[in-house]
Amino acid sequence: MSAQSQMRAMLDQLMGTQRDGTGSKSLKFDEDSVCKTFLLGCCPNDILSGTRADIGDCRKVHDLALKADYEMASISKDYFYDFDAFDHLKSFISDTDQKIEVSKKRLAEQQAEVSAEVQGKATTVQDLNEQIRKLLVKAEELGMQGEIEESKTVLSEVEKVKILKQEAEEAYKNSMPASTYQQQKLRVCEVCSAYLGLHDNDCRLADHFGGKLHAGFIQIRLKLDELKKKVTERKSEYEAVLLTRRMQQKERNGEERRRREKRYSPSHRRRHDGYRSSNSNRKSRERSRSRSRDRSYKRRSSPPRSRRSRS
């Protein structure tokens, strides 16, 4: 975006569509084509833009000038757009949670496909881990009792078991496809539905939890909780406004229906047809009189035949 475009966007955001003195745009913020979630600053299409969960441009209009108009207008009037935004975010988060459950189920099914042999080798690794833990506890107890030599002997056994564990882990890895092995170490993030490694180090986890994708979903979920509280507190007020709007719309529809019925009623058609018939007859009489005048004029202006022959 050029510097001029950035400056124009900043002016729109600060002053709205009236920044040039008069409304420069025919579109108003209260029209159906304008994204009400954007007006409240929480449209997922904007928040997740540029991430792996980018869902593209919103189907409705996003305009900073209209957002500024709304913010100024909402000071004196409640437009209840938080209800529209709540429905939007609720649907979006519901789809995300469903995706999380599907991913978890798919991962569990893939893990279940591991053969009995692989499961047995995995159990061997777990048993060796448990054996190492018990030997370390025993060595610590012997050391506390002052039996240093016995403690050293147990520690040497720990080293031997560690070697067996490394061999068992290698056998476990080689007994399954690489992709399947990776799936055994994955889990699904409960916030943004991304896959995480069970053994990821702190740096990689920090990159994920501090990244734009995860932070964006946290922002959306927090905004949804905030809107839910507001919607719950003002539900009766909103329902009263909706009832009034429906009654007004019903009256407008009834008025339009009565106009249509009147326009196409038999009496109206007869009057209309009579007017067209009389108008047509009048025009026909006028054309007939005009032709008569033309013939009369031609007779008067034409010289007699005998006079033309003598000349």
PDB file of C-alpha atoms in Angstrom:
ATOM      1  CA  MET A   1       0.000   0.000   0.000  1.00  0.00           C
ATOM      2  CA  SER A   2       1.340   3.415  -0.979  1.00  0.00           C
ATOM      3  CA  ALA A   3       1.855   6.250   1.497  1.00  0.00           C
ATOM      4  CA  GLN A   4      -1.113   8.094  -0.002  1.00  0.00           C
ATOM      5  CA  SER A   5      -3.366   5.058   0.420  1.00  0.00           C
ATOM      6  CA  GLN A   6      -2.228   4.623   4.012  1.00  0.00           C
ATOM      7  CA  MET A   7      -2.976   8.264   4.751  1.00  0.00           C
ATOM      8  CA  ARG A   8      -6.419   7.950   3.155  1.00  0.00           C
ATOM      9  CA  ALA A   9      -7.157   4.834   5.239  1.00  0.00           C
ATOM     10  CA  MET A  10      -6.095   6.635   8.428  1.00  0.00           C
ATOM     11  CA  LEU A  11      -8.397   9.566   7.634  1.00  0.00           C
ATOM     12  CA  ASP A  12     -11.266   7.178   6.908  1.00  0.00           C
ATOM     13  CA  GLN A  13     -10.664   5.413  10.198  1.00  0.00           C
ATOM     14  CA  LEU A  14     -10.574   8.665  12.155  1.00  0.00           C
ATOM     15  CA  MET A  15     -13.317  10.690  10.459  1.00  0.00           C
ATOM     16  CA  GLY A  16     -15.495   8.240   8.543  1.00  0.00           C
ATOM     17  CA  THR A  17     -17.244   8.958   5.277  1.00  0.00           C
ATOM     18  CA  GLN A  18     -17.778  12.608   6.239  1.00  0.00           C
ATOM     19  CA  ARG A  19     -14.082  13.528   6.160  1.00  0.00           C
ATOM     20  CA  ASP A  20     -14.544  15.507   2.907  1.00  0.00           C
ATOM     21  CA  GLY A  21     -17.432  17.527   4.314  1.00  0.00           C
ATOM     22  CA  THR A  22     -20.239  15.445   2.783  1.00  0.00           C
ATOM     23  CA  GLY A  23     -20.869  11.737   2.574  1.00  0.00           C
ATOM     24  CA  SER A  24     -18.611  10.551  -0.219  1.00  0.00           C
ATOM     25  CA  LYS A  25     -20.013   7.027  -0.262  1.00  0.00           C
ATOM     26  CA  SER A  26     -23.545   5.899  -0.966  1.00  0.00           C
ATOM     27  CA  LEU A  27     -23.104   2.754   1.167  1.00  0.00           C
ATOM     28  CA  LYS A  28     -24.082   3.087   4.835  1.00  0.00           C
ATOM     29  CA  PHE A  29     -22.807   1.027   7.752  1.00  0.00           C
ATOM     30  CA  ASP A  30     -26.293  -0.225   8.666  1.00  0.00           C
ATOM     31  CA  GLU A  31     -26.863  -1.961   5.323  1.00  0.00           C
ATOM     32  CA  ASP A  32     -26.955  -5.756   5.165  1.00  0.00           C
ATOM     33  CA  SER A  33     -23.938  -5.920   2.855  1.00  0.00           C
ATOM     34  CA  VAL A  34     -21.647  -4.455   5.560  1.00  0.00           C
ATOM     35  CA  CYS A  35     -19.926  -6.902   7.951  1.00  0.00           C
ATOM     36  CA  LYS A  36     -21.183  -6.121  11.443  1.00  0.00           C
ATOM     37  CA  THR A  37     -18.454  -8.271  13.016  1.00  0.00           C
ATOM     38  CA  PHE A  38     -15.865  -6.088  11.286  1.00  0.00           C
ATOM     39  CA  LEU A  39     -17.533  -2.964  12.702  1.00  0.00           C
ATOM     40  CA  LEU A  40     -16.870  -4.412  16.167  1.00  0.00           C
ATOM     41  CA  GLY A  41     -13.263  -5.225  15.204  1.00  0.00           C
ATOM     42  CA  CYS A  42     -13.396  -9.004  15.497  1.00  0.00           C
ATOM     43  CA  CYS A  43     -14.003 -10.518  12.041  1.00  0.00           C
ATOM     44  CA  PRO A  44     -12.071 -13.844  11.787  1.00  0.00           C
ATOM     45  CA  ASN A  45     -11.223 -13.133   8.147  1.00  0.00           C
ATOM     46  CA  ASP A  46      -9.101 -10.181   9.263  1.00  0.00           C
ATOM     47  CA  ILE A  47      -7.683 -11.684  12.464  1.00  0.00           C
ATOM     48  CA  LEU A  48      -6.465 -14.892  10.786  1.00  0.00           C
ATOM     49  CA  SER A  49      -5.254 -13.253   7.582  1.00  0.00           C
ATOM     50  CA  GLY A  50      -1.810 -14.508   6.584  1.00  0.00           C
ATOM     51  CA  THR A  51      -1.898 -17.594   8.834  1.00  0.00           C
ATOM     52  CA  ARG A  52      -2.340 -21.268   7.987  1.00  0.00           C
ATOM     53  CA  ALA A  53      -6.006 -20.849   8.888  1.00  0.00           C
ATOM     54  CA  ASP A  54      -6.485 -17.932   6.462  1.00  0.00           C
ATOM     55  CA  ILE A  55     -10.085 -18.151   5.215  1.00  0.00           C
ATOM     56  CA  GLY A  56      -9.761 -15.448   2.570  1.00  0.00           C
ATOM     57  CA  ASP A  57     -11.694 -12.224   2.207  1.00  0.00           C
ATOM     58  CA  CYS A  58     -14.998 -11.766   3.964  1.00  0.00           C
ATOM     59  CA  ARG A  59     -18.053 -11.931   1.709  1.00  0.00           C
ATOM     60  CA  LYS A  60     -19.328  -8.696   3.227  1.00  0.00           C
ATOM     61  CA  VAL A  61     -17.929  -5.187   3.022  1.00  0.00           C
ATOM     62  CA  HIS A  62     -15.018  -4.132   5.252  1.00  0.00           C
ATOM     63  CA  ASP A  63     -14.480  -0.383   5.190  1.00  0.00           C
ATOM     64  CA  LEU A  64     -12.636   1.672   7.815  1.00  0.00           C
ATOM     65  CA  ALA A  65     -14.705   4.769   7.055  1.00  0.00           C
ATOM     66  CA  LEU A  66     -17.937   2.865   7.698  1.00  0.00           C
ATOM     67  CA  LYS A  67     -16.432   1.498  10.919  1.00  0.00           C
ATOM     68  CA  ALA A  68     -15.699   5.060  12.039  1.00  0.00           C
ATOM     69  CA  ASP A  69     -19.269   6.084  11.137  1.00  0.00           C
ATOM     70  CA  TYR A  70     -20.620   3.233  13.238  1.00  0.00           C
ATOM     71  CA  GLU A  71     -18.430   4.058  16.225  1.00  0.00           C
ATOM     72  CA  MET A  72     -19.635   7.670  16.182  1.00  0.00           C
ATOM     73  CA  ALA A  73     -23.286   6.710  15.659  1.00  0.00           C
ATOM     74  CA  SER A  74     -23.250   3.988  18.340  1.00  0.00           C
ATOM     75  CA  ILE A  75     -22.531   6.626  21.015  1.00  0.00           C
ATOM     76  CA  SER A  76     -26.113   7.884  20.807  1.00  0.00           C
ATOM     77  CA  LYS A  77     -27.910   4.741  19.553  1.00  0.00           C
ATOM     78  CA  ASP A  78     -27.665   1.000  20.239  1.00  0.00           C
ATOM     79  CA  TYR A  79     -27.674  -0.956  16.977  1.00  0.00           C
ATOM     80  CA  PHE A  80     -27.358  -4.379  18.688  1.00  0.00           C
ATOM     81  CA  TYR A  81     -24.581  -5.436  16.312  1.00  0.00           C
ATOM     82  CA  ASP A  82     -22.999  -7.428  19.138  1.00  0.00           C
ATOM     83  CA  PHE A  83     -25.770  -9.991  18.553  1.00  0.00           C
ATOM     84  CA  ASP A  84     -24.792 -10.292  14.874  1.00  0.00           C
ATOM     85  CA  ALA A  85     -21.123 -10.607  15.822  1.00  0.00           C
ATOM     86  CA  PHE A  86     -21.925 -13.197  18.490  1.00  0.00           C
ATOM     87  CA  ASP A  87     -23.784 -15.402  16.001  1.00  0.00           C
ATOM     88  CA  HIS A  88     -20.916 -15.054  13.501  1.00  0.00           C
ATOM     89  CA  LEU A  89     -18.152 -15.936  15.980  1.00  0.00           C
ATOM     90  CA  LYS A  90     -20.208 -18.693  17.590  1.00  0.00           C
ATOM     91  CA  SER A  91     -20.642 -20.394  14.206  1.00  0.00           C
ATOM     92  CA  PHE A  92     -16.942 -19.978  13.384  1.00  0.00           C
ATOM     93  CA  ILE A  93     -15.720 -21.382  16.730  1.00  0.00           C
ATOM     94  CA  SER A  94     -18.237 -24.215  16.506  1.00  0.00           C
ATOM     95  CA  ASP A  95     -16.746 -25.209  13.136  1.00  0.00           C
ATOM     96  CA  THR A  96     -13.229 -24.979  14.622  1.00  0.00           C
ATOM     97  CA  ASP A  97     -14.132 -27.181  17.603  1.00  0.00           C
ATOM     98  CA  GLN A  98     -15.669 -29.701  15.242  1.00  0.00           C
ATOM     99  CA  LYS A  99     -12.449 -29.677  13.210  1.00  0.00           C
ATOM    100  CA  ILE A 100     -10.449 -30.293  16.389  1.00  0.00           C
ATOM    101  CA  GLU A 101     -12.563 -33.316  17.267  1.00  0.00           C
ATOM    102  CA  VAL A 102     -12.229 -34.701  13.729  1.00  0.00           C
ATOM    103  CA  SER A 103      -8.431 -34.247  13.852  1.00  0.00           C
ATOM    104  CA  LYS A 104      -8.204 -35.980  17.230  1.00  0.00           C
ATOM    105  CA  LYS A 105     -10.345 -38.853  16.008  1.00  0.00           C
ATOM    106  CA  ARG A 106      -8.301 -39.226  12.825  1.00  0.00           C
ATOM    107  CA  LEU A 107      -5.055 -39.209  14.817  1.00  0.00           C
ATOM    108  CA  ALA A 108      -6.418 -41.827  17.220  1.00  0.00           C
ATOM    109  CA  GLU A 109      -7.497 -44.035  14.300  1.00  0.00           C
ATOM    110  CA  GLN A 110      -4.078 -43.761  12.693  1.00  0.00           C
ATOM    111  CA  GLN A 111      -2.422 -44.634  15.969  1.00  0.00           C
ATOM    112  CA  ALA A 112      -4.741 -47.616  16.369  1.00  0.00           C
ATOM    113  CA  GLU A 113      -3.508 -49.019  13.063  1.00  0.00           C
ATOM    114  CA  VAL A 114      -0.104 -49.778  14.554  1.00  0.00           C
ATOM    115  CA  SER A 115       0.493 -53.550  14.543  1.00  0.00           C
ATOM    116  CA  ALA A 116       0.567 -55.740  17.625  1.00  0.00           C
ATOM    117  CA  GLU A 117       4.312 -56.208  17.126  1.00  0.00           C
ATOM    118  CA  VAL A 118       4.891 -52.467  17.238  1.00  0.00           C
ATOM    119  CA  GLN A 119       2.711 -52.172  20.305  1.00  0.00           C
ATOM    120  CA  GLY A 120       4.753 -54.878  21.973  1.00  0.00           C
ATOM    121  CA  LYS A 121       7.994 -53.045  21.249  1.00  0.00           C
ATOM    122  CA  ALA A 122       6.502 -49.836  22.587  1.00  0.00           C
ATOM    123  CA  THR A 123       5.536 -51.690  25.765  1.00  0.00           C
ATOM    124  CA  THR A 124       9.139 -52.935  26.056  1.00  0.00           C
ATOM    125  CA  VAL A 125      10.408 -49.344  25.958  1.00  0.00           C
ATOM    126  CA  GLN A 126       7.929 -48.347  28.643  1.00  0.00           C
ATOM    127  CA  ASP A 127       8.949 -51.299  30.850  1.00  0.00           C
ATOM    128  CA  LEU A 128      12.618 -50.363  30.560  1.00  0.00           C
ATOM    129  CA  ASN A 129      11.791 -46.787  31.501  1.00  0.00           C
ATOM    130  CA  GLU A 130      10.005 -48.048  34.594  1.00  0.00           C
ATOM    131  CA  GLN A 131      12.951 -50.327  35.437  1.00  0.00           C
ATOM    132  CA  ILE A 132      15.371 -47.398  35.202  1.00  0.00           C
ATOM    133  CA  ARG A 133      13.157 -45.337  37.486  1.00  0.00           C
ATOM    134  CA  LYS A 134      13.050 -48.051  40.134  1.00  0.00           C
ATOM    135  CA  LEU A 135      16.838 -48.591  40.006  1.00  0.00           C
ATOM    136  CA  LEU A 136      17.460 -44.878  40.446  1.00  0.00           C
ATOM    137  CA  VAL A 137      15.201 -44.823  43.499  1.00  0.00           C
ATOM    138  CA  LYS A 138      17.031 -47.820  44.923  1.00  0.00           C
ATOM    139  CA  ALA A 139      20.449 -46.230  44.312  1.00  0.00           C
ATOM    140  CA  GLU A 140      19.328 -43.053  46.061  1.00  0.00           C
ATOM    141  CA  GLU A 141      18.085 -45.008  49.089  1.00  0.00           C
ATOM    142  CA  LEU A 142      21.371 -46.937  49.343  1.00  0.00           C
ATOM    143  CA  GLY A 143      23.326 -43.691  49.142  1.00  0.00           C
ATOM    144  CA  MET A 144      21.263 -42.181  51.958  1.00  0.00           C
ATOM    145  CA  GLN A 145      21.948 -45.273  54.044  1.00  0.00           C
ATOM    146  CA  GLY A 146      25.691 -44.881  53.513  1.00  0.00           C
ATOM    147  CA  GLU A 147      26.057 -47.964  51.326  1.00  0.00           C
ATOM    148  CA  ILE A 148      28.071 -46.216  48.656  1.00  0.00           C
ATOM    149  CA  GLU A 149      29.454 -49.294  46.874  1.00  0.00           C
ATOM    150  CA  GLU A 150      26.048 -50.896  46.573  1.00  0.00           C
ATOM    151  CA  SER A 151      24.688 -47.622  45.267  1.00  0.00           C
ATOM    152  CA  LYS A 152      27.425 -47.478  42.591  1.00  0.00           C
ATOM    153  CA  THR A 153      26.628 -51.066  41.586  1.00  0.00           C
ATOM    154  CA  VAL A 154      22.962 -50.170  41.099  1.00  0.00           C
ATOM    155  CA  LEU A 155      23.932 -47.103  39.055  1.00  0.00           C
ATOM    156  CA  SER A 156      26.054 -49.280  36.790  1.00  0.00           C
ATOM    157  CA  GLU A 157      22.996 -51.462  36.237  1.00  0.00           C
ATOM    158  CA  VAL A 158      21.065 -48.307  35.326  1.00  0.00           C
ATOM    159  CA  GLU A 159      23.580 -47.567  32.567  1.00  0.00           C
ATOM    160  CA  LYS A 160      23.182 -51.089  31.199  1.00  0.00           C
ATOM    161  CA  VAL A 161      19.398 -50.763  31.181  1.00  0.00           C
ATOM    162  CA  LYS A 162      19.692 -47.396  29.397  1.00  0.00           C
ATOM    163  CA  ILE A 163      21.640 -49.097  26.616  1.00  0.00           C
ATOM    164  CA  LEU A 164      18.884 -51.736  26.348  1.00  0.00           C
ATOM    165  CA  LYS A 165      16.330 -48.950  26.246  1.00  0.00           C
ATOM    166  CA  GLN A 166      18.118 -47.203  23.356  1.00  0.00           C
ATOM    167  CA  GLU A 167      18.183 -50.471  21.416  1.00  0.00           C
ATOM    168  CA  ALA A 168      14.480 -51.038  22.132  1.00  0.00           C
ATOM    169  CA  GLU A 169      13.628 -47.520  20.984  1.00  0.00           C
ATOM    170  CA  GLU A 170      15.578 -48.035  17.766  1.00  0.00           C
ATOM    171  CA  ALA A 171      13.764 -51.312  17.140  1.00  0.00           C
ATOM    172  CA  TYR A 172      10.466 -49.567  17.831  1.00  0.00           C
ATOM    173  CA  LYS A 173      11.211 -46.806  15.328  1.00  0.00           C
ATOM    174  CA  ASN A 174      12.307 -49.259  12.631  1.00  0.00           C
ATOM    175  CA  SER A 175       9.200 -51.382  13.011  1.00  0.00           C
ATOM    176  CA  MET A 176       6.818 -48.762  11.618  1.00  0.00           C
ATOM    177  CA  PRO A 177       6.765 -46.279   8.727  1.00  0.00           C
ATOM    178  CA  ALA A 178       8.308 -42.912   9.445  1.00  0.00           C
ATOM    179  CA  SER A 179       5.001 -41.092   9.008  1.00  0.00           C
ATOM    180  CA  THR A 180       3.275 -43.382  11.476  1.00  0.00           C
ATOM    181  CA  TYR A 181       6.059 -42.868  14.006  1.00  0.00           C
ATOM    182  CA  GLN A 182       5.601 -39.129  13.727  1.00  0.00           C
ATOM    183  CA  GLN A 183       1.862 -39.536  14.318  1.00  0.00           C
ATOM    184  CA  GLN A 184       2.570 -41.345  17.577  1.00  0.00           C
ATOM    185  CA  LYS A 185       4.170 -38.153  18.879  1.00  0.00           C
ATOM    186  CA  LEU A 186       1.481 -35.690  17.826  1.00  0.00           C
ATOM    187  CA  ARG A 187      -1.402 -34.043  19.636  1.00  0.00           C
ATOM    188  CA  VAL A 188      -4.008 -31.520  18.547  1.00  0.00           C
ATOM    189  CA  CYS A 189      -4.043 -27.984  19.988  1.00  0.00           C
ATOM    190  CA  GLU A 190      -7.382 -27.439  21.719  1.00  0.00           C
ATOM    191  CA  VAL A 191      -7.413 -23.740  20.775  1.00  0.00           C
ATOM    192  CA  CYS A 192      -6.440 -23.490  17.107  1.00  0.00           C
ATOM    193  CA  SER A 193      -6.595 -27.144  15.887  1.00  0.00           C
ATOM    194  CA  ALA A 194      -2.891 -27.201  14.878  1.00  0.00           C
ATOM    195  CA  TYR A 195      -0.782 -30.339  15.427  1.00  0.00           C
ATOM    196  CA  LEU A 196       1.831 -30.221  18.180  1.00  0.00           C
ATOM    197  CA  GLY A 197       4.656 -32.648  18.928  1.00  0.00           C
ATOM    198  CA  LEU A 198       4.512 -34.405  22.286  1.00  0.00           C
ATOM    199  CA  HIS A 199       8.250 -33.909  22.690  1.00  0.00           C
ATOM    200  CA  ASP A 200       8.591 -30.403  21.249  1.00  0.00           C
ATOM    201  CA  ASN A 201      11.146 -28.314  23.069  1.00  0.00           C
ATOM    202  CA  ASP A 202      10.296 -25.086  24.852  1.00  0.00           C
ATOM    203  CA  CYS A 203      11.426 -22.942  21.917  1.00  0.00           C
ATOM    204  CA  ARG A 204       9.083 -24.628  19.436  1.00  0.00           C
ATOM    205  CA  LEU A 205       6.182 -24.527  21.878  1.00  0.00           C
ATOM    206  CA  ALA A 206       6.817 -20.824  22.509  1.00  0.00           C
ATOM    207  CA  ASP A 207       6.795 -20.203  18.749  1.00  0.00           C
ATOM    208  CA  HIS A 208       3.412 -21.883  18.487  1.00  0.00           C
ATOM    209  CA  PHE A 209       1.699 -20.334  21.509  1.00  0.00           C
ATOM    210  CA  GLY A 210       3.068 -16.897  20.670  1.00  0.00           C
ATOM    211  CA  GLY A 211       2.394 -17.152  16.953  1.00  0.00           C
ATOM    212  CA  LYS A 212      -0.256 -15.233  15.037  1.00  0.00           C
ATOM    213  CA  LEU A 213      -2.419 -18.321  14.444  1.00  0.00           C
ATOM    214  CA  HIS A 214      -2.738 -19.365  18.099  1.00  0.00           C
ATOM    215  CA  ALA A 215      -2.965 -15.763  19.329  1.00  0.00           C
ATOM    216  CA  GLY A 216      -5.661 -15.033  16.749  1.00  0.00           C
ATOM    217  CA  PHE A 217      -7.835 -17.907  17.933  1.00  0.00           C
ATOM    218  CA  ILE A 218      -7.355 -16.823  21.558  1.00  0.00           C
ATOM    219  CA  GLN A 219      -8.511 -13.310  20.574  1.00  0.00           C
ATOM    220  CA  ILE A 220     -11.585 -14.701  18.828  1.00  0.00           C
ATOM    221  CA  ARG A 221     -12.486 -17.008  21.727  1.00  0.00           C
ATOM    222  CA  LEU A 222     -12.075 -14.213  24.296  1.00  0.00           C
ATOM    223  CA  LYS A 223     -14.237 -11.904  22.186  1.00  0.00           C
ATOM    224  CA  LEU A 224     -16.877 -14.635  21.895  1.00  0.00           C
ATOM    225  CA  ASP A 225     -16.957 -15.017  25.705  1.00  0.00           C
ATOM    226  CA  GLU A 226     -17.270 -11.243  26.073  1.00  0.00           C
ATOM    227  CA  LEU A 227     -20.112 -11.051  23.558  1.00  0.00           C
ATOM    228  CA  LYS A 228     -21.865 -14.023  25.136  1.00  0.00           C
ATOM    229  CA  LYS A 229     -22.011 -12.179  28.446  1.00  0.00           C
ATOM    230  CA  LYS A 230     -23.376  -9.009  26.814  1.00  0.00           C
ATOM    231  CA  VAL A 231     -25.911 -10.910  24.724  1.00  0.00           C
ATOM    232  CA  THR A 232     -27.183 -12.806  27.747  1.00  0.00           C
ATOM    233  CA  GLU A 233     -27.647  -9.615  29.767  1.00  0.00           C
ATOM    234  CA  ARG A 234     -29.488  -7.765  26.946  1.00  0.00           C
ATOM    235  CA  LYS A 235     -31.428 -10.614  25.375  1.00  0.00           C
ATOM    236  CA  SER A 236     -34.891  -9.417  26.471  1.00  0.00           C
ATOM    237  CA  GLU A 237     -34.164  -5.888  25.228  1.00  0.00           C
ATOM    238  CA  TYR A 238     -32.978  -7.223  21.878  1.00  0.00           C
ATOM    239  CA  GLU A 239     -36.031  -9.460  21.502  1.00  0.00           C
ATOM    240  CA  ALA A 240     -38.281  -6.440  22.077  1.00  0.00           C
ATOM    241  CA  VAL A 241     -36.438  -4.522  19.361  1.00  0.00           C
ATOM    242  CA  LEU A 242     -36.721  -7.504  17.004  1.00  0.00           C
ATOM    243  CA  LEU A 243     -40.453  -7.731  17.664  1.00  0.00           C
ATOM    244  CA  THR A 244     -40.863  -4.045  16.818  1.00  0.00           C
ATOM    245  CA  ARG A 245     -38.846  -4.485  13.619  1.00  0.00           C
ATOM    246  CA  ARG A 246     -40.948  -7.473  12.570  1.00  0.00           C
ATOM    247  CA  MET A 247     -44.186  -5.563  13.161  1.00  0.00           C
ATOM    248  CA  GLN A 248     -42.900  -2.615  11.132  1.00  0.00           C
ATOM    249  CA  GLN A 249     -41.786  -4.916   8.345  1.00  0.00           C
ATOM    250  CA  LYS A 250     -45.148  -6.662   8.433  1.00  0.00           C
ATOM    251  CA  GLU A 251     -46.901  -3.318   8.092  1.00  0.00           C
ATOM    252  CA  ARG A 252     -44.692  -2.337   5.156  1.00  0.00           C
ATOM    253  CA  ASN A 253     -45.332  -5.691   3.469  1.00  0.00           C
ATOM    254  CA  GLY A 254     -49.082  -5.288   4.005  1.00  0.00           C
ATOM    255  CA  GLU A 255     -49.012  -1.795   2.549  1.00  0.00           C
ATOM    256  CA  GLU A 256     -47.111  -3.024  -0.492  1.00  0.00           C
ATOM    257  CA  ARG A 257     -49.515  -5.943  -0.930  1.00  0.00           C
ATOM    258  CA  ARG A 258     -52.532  -3.636  -0.780  1.00  0.00           C
ATOM    259  CA  ARG A 259     -50.977  -1.378  -3.414  1.00  0.00           C
ATOM    260  CA  ARG A 260     -50.383  -4.368  -5.689  1.00  0.00           C
ATOM    261  CA  GLU A 261     -53.917  -5.663  -5.174  1.00  0.00           C
ATOM    262  CA  LYS A 262     -55.351  -2.250  -5.922  1.00  0.00           C
ATOM    263  CA  ARG A 263     -53.181  -1.888  -9.004  1.00  0.00           C
ATOM    264  CA  TYR A 264     -54.340  -5.222 -10.447  1.00  0.00           C
ATOM    265  CA  SER A 265     -57.971  -5.195  -9.264  1.00  0.00           C
ATOM    266  CA  PRO A 266     -60.693  -5.630 -11.964  1.00  0.00           C
ATOM    267  CA  SER A 267     -62.122  -2.138 -11.384  1.00  0.00           C
ATOM    268  CA  HIS A 268     -58.674  -0.595 -11.655  1.00  0.00           C
ATOM    269  CA  ARG A 269     -57.999  -2.533 -14.854  1.00  0.00           C
ATOM    270  CA  ARG A 270     -61.371  -1.471 -16.338  1.00  0.00           C
ATOM    271  CA  ARG A 271     -60.653   2.163 -15.561  1.00  0.00           C
ATOM    272  CA  HIS A 272     -57.173   1.790 -16.925  1.00  0.00           C
ATOM    273  CA  ASP A 273     -58.421  -0.041 -20.043  1.00  0.00           C
ATOM    274  CA  GLY A 274     -61.179   2.549 -20.502  1.00  0.00           C
ATOM    275  CA  TYR A 275     -58.653   5.336 -20.283  1.00  0.00           C
ATOM    276  CA  ARG A 276     -56.440   3.605 -22.821  1.00  0.00           C
ATOM    277  CA  SER A 277     -59.471   2.956 -25.110  1.00  0.00           C
ATOM    278  CA  SER A 278     -60.691   6.547 -24.924  1.00  0.00           C
ATOM    279  CA  ASN A 279     -57.188   7.812 -25.409  1.00  0.00           C
ATOM    280  CA  SER A 280     -56.784   5.521 -28.424  1.00  0.00           C
ATOM    281  CA  ASN A 281     -60.126   6.639 -29.902  1.00  0.00           C
ATOM    282  CA  ARG A 282     -59.197  10.259 -29.403  1.00  0.00           C
ATOM    283  CA  LYS A 283     -55.908   9.768 -31.175  1.00  0.00           C
ATOM    284  CA  SER A 284     -57.682   7.866 -33.981  1.00  0.00           C
ATOM    285  CA  ARG A 285     -60.189  10.718 -34.442  1.00  0.00           C
ATOM    286  CA  GLU A 286     -57.377  13.224 -34.471  1.00  0.00           C
ATOM    287  CA  ARG A 287     -55.538  11.228 -37.137  1.00  0.00           C
ATOM    288  CA  SER A 288     -58.750  10.962 -39.197  1.00  0.00           C
ATOM    289  CA  ARG A 289     -59.378  14.722 -38.984  1.00  0.00           C
ATOM    290  CA  SER A 290     -55.769  15.362 -39.901  1.00  0.00           C
ATOM    291  CA  ARG A 291     -56.067  13.188 -43.020  1.00  0.00           C
ATOM    292  CA  SER A 292     -59.316  14.939 -44.002  1.00  0.00           C
ATOM    293  CA  ARG A 293     -57.662  18.346 -43.693  1.00  0.00           C
ATOM    294  CA  ASP A 294     -54.736  17.126 -45.811  1.00  0.00           C
ATOM    295  CA  ARG A 295     -57.091  15.921 -48.604  1.00  0.00           C
ATOM    296  CA  SER A 296     -59.079  19.154 -48.517  1.00  0.00           C
ATOM    297  CA  TYR A 297     -55.943  21.219 -48.726  1.00  0.00           C
ATOM    298  CA  LYS A 298     -54.666  19.220 -51.696  1.00  0.00           C
ATOM    299  CA  ARG A 299     -57.971  19.709 -53.590  1.00  0.00           C
ATOM    300  CA  ARG A 300     -57.901  23.447 -53.031  1.00  0.00           C
ATOM    301  CA  SER A 301     -54.290  23.829 -54.025  1.00  0.00           C
ATOM    302  CA  SER A 302     -54.535  21.714 -57.250  1.00  0.00           C
ATOM    303  CA  PRO A 303     -55.500  23.702 -60.538  1.00  0.00           C
ATOM    304  CA  PRO A 304     -58.364  22.397 -62.798  1.00  0.00           C
ATOM    305  CA  ARG A 305     -57.454  19.824 -65.463  1.00  0.00           C
ATOM    306  CA  SER A 306     -58.797  21.881 -68.437  1.00  0.00           C
ATOM    307  CA  ARG A 307     -56.850  24.915 -67.383  1.00  0.00           C
ATOM    308  CA  ARG A 308     -53.649  22.818 -67.220  1.00  0.00           C
ATOM    309  CA  SER A 309     -54.307  21.387 -70.736  1.00  0.00           C
ATOM    310  CA  ARG A 310     -54.779  24.853 -72.368  1.00  0.00           C
ATOM    311  CA  SER A 311     -51.581  26.048 -70.924  1.00  0.00           C
TER     312      SER A 311
END
